[in-house]
């Protein structure tokens, strides 16, 4: 059953009678908030703004098109890679439910995240266990990612402490701030949190990944590693599950415990 939710942008209650105001809503469900004009999908996620134009970019199905990344990753999802992390997404029943609109299109959401979200520096802090610091320049913070269920990543990607990867960050404005970012309380941030997908683990676009690494300033790589080592020293048991379906959830404990 699809949840009935308030508008994620302004908090107004879902209207009882909903008429599609766009082709996307007609095909996929959802509604436009009569108060603020936010376009909301059938699962309560903001995916755009009524009347907003998206210059030079194709309209997405699962992302908020009213904002644009400063450094879009433009990476293509490798289904074989995602299947290793999330085989349940490729089961026939799940694919059928997604196709008819009865399940949230998580594979499509991940694919659009890799295409449109913000590419930033990520640095391997340790390999045993595997910990990756995913940097956000908007917060000047890192999310520490754990891959305890996926030790094969170290050998397959020839990882070592200091290895440079690409994190693809999707941001949100709604809800409480991500507690594991330890944001300054006296500073105003444009977002409340972010979800980091490691592009190297989910895309086979080797040339594009190399290009993204070259486009990131050396100072950002150093900052990501510095914050990652400091984080591990101060909070040794705190890390998010880095897998694609869990990396959006702030860490509250050691993922192995």
CSV table of C-alpha atoms in Angstrom, one decimal:
chain,number,residue,atom,x,y,z
A,1,UNK,CA,0.0,0.0,0.0
A,2,UNK,CA,1.3,3.5,-0.8
A,3,UNK,CA,1.7,5.8,2.1
A,4,UNK,CA,-0.5,8.9,2.5
A,5,UNK,CA,1.9,11.6,3.4
A,6,UNK,CA,2.1,15.4,4.0
A,7,UNK,CA,3.7,17.5,1.4
A,8,UNK,CA,7.5,17.0,2.0
A,9,UNK,CA,8.1,20.7,1.1
A,10,UNK,CA,5.5,22.6,3.1
A,11,UNK,CA,3.7,20.0,5.3
A,12,UNK,CA,0.3,20.4,3.8
A,13,UNK,CA,-1.9,17.3,3.9
A,14,UNK,CA,-2.4,15.1,0.9
A,15,UNK,CA,-5.5,16.1,-0.9
A,16,UNK,CA,-8.4,13.6,-0.9
A,17,UNK,CA,-9.2,14.1,-4.6
A,18,UNK,CA,-6.1,14.1,-6.8
A,19,UNK,CA,-6.0,15.0,-10.5
A,20,UNK,CA,-2.8,14.5,-12.4
A,21,UNK,CA,-1.3,17.8,-13.5
A,22,UNK,CA,1.5,16.4,-15.7
A,23,UNK,CA,2.2,13.4,-17.9
A,24,UNK,CA,4.5,12.0,-15.2
A,25,UNK,CA,1.7,12.0,-12.6
A,26,UNK,CA,-0.8,10.5,-15.0
A,27,UNK,CA,1.5,7.6,-15.7
A,28,UNK,CA,3.2,7.1,-12.4
A,29,UNK,CA,0.8,8.6,-9.8
A,30,UNK,CA,1.5,11.5,-7.5
A,31,UNK,CA,0.1,14.9,-7.0
A,32,UNK,CA,0.9,18.6,-7.0
A,33,UNK,CA,0.7,20.4,-3.6
A,34,UNK,CA,-2.0,23.2,-3.9
A,35,UNK,CA,-0.1,25.2,-1.4
A,36,UNK,CA,3.5,25.4,-2.5
A,37,UNK,CA,3.4,23.8,-6.0
A,38,UNK,CA,5.7,20.9,-5.1
A,39,UNK,CA,5.4,17.8,-7.3
A,40,UNK,CA,5.2,14.8,-5.1
A,41,UNK,CA,5.3,11.2,-6.3
A,42,UNK,CA,3.0,8.4,-5.1
A,43,UNK,CA,5.4,7.5,-2.3
A,44,UNK,CA,5.6,11.0,-0.8
A,45,UNK,CA,8.9,12.1,-2.3
A,46,UNK,CA,9.3,15.6,-3.9
A,47,UNK,CA,10.3,15.1,-7.5
A,48,UNK,CA,10.0,18.7,-8.9
A,49,UNK,CA,8.3,22.0,-8.7
A,50,UNK,CA,5.2,23.0,-10.8
A,51,UNK,CA,6.3,25.3,-13.6
A,52,UNK,CA,10.0,24.8,-13.1
A,53,UNK,CA,12.1,24.4,-16.3
A,54,UNK,CA,15.0,22.0,-16.4
A,55,UNK,CA,17.3,23.6,-18.9
A,56,UNK,CA,19.6,21.2,-20.8
A,57,UNK,CA,18.7,18.1,-18.7
A,58,UNK,CA,16.2,15.3,-19.3
A,59,UNK,CA,13.4,15.2,-16.8
A,60,UNK,CA,13.9,12.4,-14.2
A,61,UNK,CA,11.2,10.2,-12.6
A,62,UNK,CA,12.5,9.9,-9.1
A,63,UNK,CA,14.6,13.0,-8.3
A,64,UNK,CA,13.7,16.6,-7.4
A,65,UNK,CA,14.3,18.3,-10.7
A,66,UNK,CA,13.8,21.8,-9.2
A,67,UNK,CA,17.5,21.7,-8.2
A,68,UNK,CA,20.7,20.8,-10.1
A,69,UNK,CA,24.0,19.4,-8.9
A,70,UNK,CA,27.0,21.7,-9.3
A,71,UNK,CA,29.2,18.7,-10.5
A,72,UNK,CA,26.8,16.1,-11.9
A,73,UNK,CA,28.3,12.6,-12.0
A,74,UNK,CA,26.8,11.5,-15.3
A,75,UNK,CA,27.6,7.9,-14.5
A,76,UNK,CA,25.6,4.9,-16.0
A,77,UNK,CA,24.5,2.2,-13.6
A,78,UNK,CA,26.0,-1.2,-14.1
A,79,UNK,CA,23.2,-3.6,-13.4
A,80,UNK,CA,25.6,-6.5,-12.8
A,81,UNK,CA,27.3,-4.5,-10.1
A,82,UNK,CA,24.1,-3.5,-8.4
A,83,UNK,CA,22.8,-7.1,-8.5
A,84,UNK,CA,25.8,-8.1,-6.4
A,85,UNK,CA,24.8,-5.7,-3.7
A,86,UNK,CA,21.0,-6.0,-4.0
A,87,UNK,CA,19.9,-9.2,-5.7
A,88,UNK,CA,16.4,-8.7,-4.4
A,89,UNK,CA,15.9,-5.8,-6.8
A,90,UNK,CA,16.2,-8.2,-9.7
A,91,UNK,CA,13.7,-10.8,-8.6
A,92,UNK,CA,10.8,-11.2,-11.1
A,93,UNK,CA,8.2,-10.3,-8.5
A,94,UNK,CA,9.9,-7.0,-7.6
A,95,UNK,CA,10.5,-6.1,-11.2
A,96,UNK,CA,6.8,-6.8,-11.9
A,97,UNK,CA,5.6,-4.6,-9.0
A,98,UNK,CA,7.9,-1.8,-10.1
A,99,UNK,CA,6.7,-2.0,-13.7
A,100,UNK,CA,3.0,-1.7,-12.7
A,101,UNK,CA,3.7,1.1,-10.1
A,102,UNK,CA,3.0,-1.0,-6.9
A,103,UNK,CA,6.6,-0.8,-5.6
A,104,UNK,CA,8.9,2.1,-5.4
A,105,UNK,CA,11.3,2.0,-8.5
A,106,UNK,CA,14.5,1.6,-6.5
A,107,UNK,CA,16.7,0.5,-9.4
A,108,UNK,CA,15.6,3.5,-11.4
A,109,UNK,CA,16.2,5.8,-8.4
A,110,UNK,CA,19.7,4.5,-8.1
A,111,UNK,CA,20.4,4.9,-11.8
A,112,UNK,CA,19.1,8.5,-11.8
A,113,UNK,CA,21.1,9.3,-8.7
A,114,UNK,CA,24.3,8.2,-10.5
A,115,UNK,CA,23.4,10.3,-13.5
A,116,UNK,CA,22.2,13.6,-11.9
A,117,UNK,CA,23.6,13.8,-8.3
A,118,UNK,CA,26.8,15.6,-7.2
A,119,UNK,CA,30.2,13.9,-7.7
A,120,UNK,CA,32.7,14.6,-4.9
A,121,UNK,CA,35.8,13.0,-3.3
A,122,UNK,CA,35.7,9.8,-1.4
A,123,UNK,CA,38.8,8.3,0.2
A,124,UNK,CA,39.4,4.8,1.6
A,125,UNK,CA,40.4,5.2,5.3
A,126,UNK,CA,40.9,1.5,6.2
A,127,UNK,CA,40.6,-1.8,4.3
A,128,UNK,CA,40.2,-4.2,7.2
A,129,UNK,CA,37.4,-3.4,7.8
A,130,UNK,CA,36.6,-1.4,4.7
A,131,UNK,CA,35.8,2.2,5.6
A,132,UNK,CA,35.3,5.0,3.1
A,133,UNK,CA,35.0,8.7,3.8
A,134,UNK,CA,32.4,10.3,1.5
A,135,UNK,CA,32.9,14.0,1.4
A,136,UNK,CA,30.3,16.7,1.0
A,137,UNK,CA,31.5,20.2,0.1
A,138,UNK,CA,28.1,21.7,1.0
A,139,UNK,CA,28.5,20.5,4.6
A,140,UNK,CA,32.3,20.3,4.7
A,141,UNK,CA,31.7,17.0,6.4
A,142,UNK,CA,32.1,13.3,5.6
A,143,UNK,CA,29.8,10.4,5.9
A,144,UNK,CA,31.7,7.3,7.0
A,145,UNK,CA,30.6,4.3,5.0
A,146,UNK,CA,31.2,0.6,6.1
A,147,UNK,CA,31.2,-2.3,3.7
A,148,UNK,CA,31.4,-5.2,6.2
A,149,UNK,CA,29.2,-7.4,4.0
A,150,UNK,CA,31.4,-6.8,0.9
A,151,UNK,CA,35.1,-7.6,1.7
A,152,UNK,CA,35.5,-8.6,-2.0
A,153,UNK,CA,35.5,-4.9,-2.9
A,154,UNK,CA,39.1,-4.5,-1.5
A,155,UNK,CA,40.7,-7.1,-3.9
A,156,UNK,CA,38.4,-6.4,-6.9
A,157,UNK,CA,39.1,-2.6,-6.9
A,158,UNK,CA,42.7,-3.0,-5.5
A,159,UNK,CA,41.9,-0.7,-2.6
A,160,UNK,CA,44.3,0.5,0.0
A,161,UNK,CA,44.2,3.3,2.6
A,162,UNK,CA,44.3,6.5,0.7
A,163,UNK,CA,42.7,5.1,-2.5
A,164,UNK,CA,40.6,7.8,-4.2
A,165,UNK,CA,37.0,7.0,-5.2
A,166,UNK,CA,34.0,9.0,-6.4
A,167,UNK,CA,31.0,9.6,-4.1
A,168,UNK,CA,27.8,10.6,-5.8
A,169,UNK,CA,25.8,12.7,-3.3
A,170,UNK,CA,22.1,13.2,-3.3
A,171,UNK,CA,20.8,15.9,-0.9
A,172,UNK,CA,17.5,16.4,0.9
A,173,UNK,CA,15.9,19.4,2.7
A,174,UNK,CA,13.3,17.5,4.7
A,175,UNK,CA,13.4,15.9,8.1
A,176,UNK,CA,15.9,16.1,10.9
A,177,UNK,CA,19.6,16.7,10.2
A,178,UNK,CA,21.7,13.6,9.8
A,179,UNK,CA,23.1,13.0,13.3
A,180,UNK,CA,26.2,11.2,12.1
A,181,UNK,CA,27.4,14.4,10.3
A,182,UNK,CA,27.8,16.3,13.5
A,183,UNK,CA,26.7,19.6,11.9
A,184,UNK,CA,27.5,22.9,13.6
A,185,UNK,CA,24.4,24.1,15.5
A,186,UNK,CA,25.2,27.7,14.9
A,187,UNK,CA,25.4,27.5,11.1
A,188,UNK,CA,22.6,27.4,8.6
A,189,UNK,CA,23.0,24.6,6.0
A,190,UNK,CA,21.0,24.4,2.7
A,191,UNK,CA,20.2,20.7,3.4
A,192,UNK,CA,19.5,18.4,6.3
A,193,UNK,CA,21.5,15.4,5.0
A,194,UNK,CA,22.8,13.5,2.0
A,195,UNK,CA,23.0,10.0,0.6
A,196,UNK,CA,26.4,8.9,-0.8
A,197,UNK,CA,26.7,6.2,-3.5
A,198,UNK,CA,30.2,5.1,-4.4
A,199,UNK,CA,30.3,5.4,-8.1
A,200,UNK,CA,33.3,3.1,-8.6
A,201,UNK,CA,31.3,0.2,-7.0
A,202,UNK,CA,28.2,0.8,-9.1
A,203,UNK,CA,29.3,2.0,-12.6
A,204,UNK,CA,31.5,0.5,-15.3
A,205,UNK,CA,32.1,4.0,-16.8
A,206,UNK,CA,35.9,3.8,-16.2
A,207,UNK,CA,36.7,6.8,-18.4
A,208,UNK,CA,34.1,8.9,-16.8
A,209,UNK,CA,35.3,8.0,-13.3
A,210,UNK,CA,38.8,8.9,-14.2
A,211,UNK,CA,37.6,12.2,-15.6
A,212,UNK,CA,35.7,13.0,-12.4
A,213,UNK,CA,38.7,12.3,-10.3
A,214,UNK,CA,40.8,14.7,-12.4
A,215,UNK,CA,38.1,17.4,-12.0
A,216,UNK,CA,38.2,17.3,-8.2
A,217,UNK,CA,40.7,19.7,-6.7
A,218,UNK,CA,43.7,18.3,-4.7
A,219,UNK,CA,42.6,20.3,-1.7
A,220,UNK,CA,39.3,18.4,-1.6
A,221,UNK,CA,41.0,15.0,-1.7
A,222,UNK,CA,43.2,16.0,1.2
A,223,UNK,CA,40.2,17.4,3.1
A,224,UNK,CA,38.2,14.2,2.7
A,225,UNK,CA,41.1,12.1,3.9
A,226,UNK,CA,41.8,14.4,6.8
A,227,UNK,CA,38.1,14.4,8.0
A,228,UNK,CA,37.9,10.7,7.5
A,229,UNK,CA,40.9,9.9,9.7
A,230,UNK,CA,39.7,12.4,12.3
A,231,UNK,CA,36.2,10.8,12.3
A,232,UNK,CA,37.6,7.3,12.7
A,233,UNK,CA,39.7,8.5,15.6
A,234,UNK,CA,36.9,10.2,17.4
A,235,UNK,CA,34.0,7.8,16.5
A,236,UNK,CA,35.7,4.4,15.9
A,237,UNK,CA,32.5,2.4,16.1
A,238,UNK,CA,30.3,4.7,14.0
A,239,UNK,CA,29.7,4.2,10.3
A,240,UNK,CA,26.8,3.9,7.9
A,241,UNK,CA,26.1,0.8,5.9
A,242,UNK,CA,27.6,1.8,2.5
A,243,UNK,CA,25.4,-0.5,0.4
A,244,UNK,CA,23.1,1.3,-2.1
A,245,UNK,CA,19.8,0.8,-0.2
A,246,UNK,CA,21.2,1.7,3.2
A,247,UNK,CA,23.7,4.5,2.6
A,248,UNK,CA,21.0,7.2,3.1
A,249,UNK,CA,20.4,6.1,6.7
A,250,UNK,CA,22.5,8.0,9.3
A,251,UNK,CA,24.7,5.8,11.4
A,252,UNK,CA,23.7,5.3,15.1
A,253,UNK,CA,26.0,2.3,15.9
A,254,UNK,CA,28.6,0.0,14.6
A,255,UNK,CA,27.0,-1.6,11.5
A,256,UNK,CA,28.5,-5.0,12.5
A,257,UNK,CA,27.0,-5.0,16.0
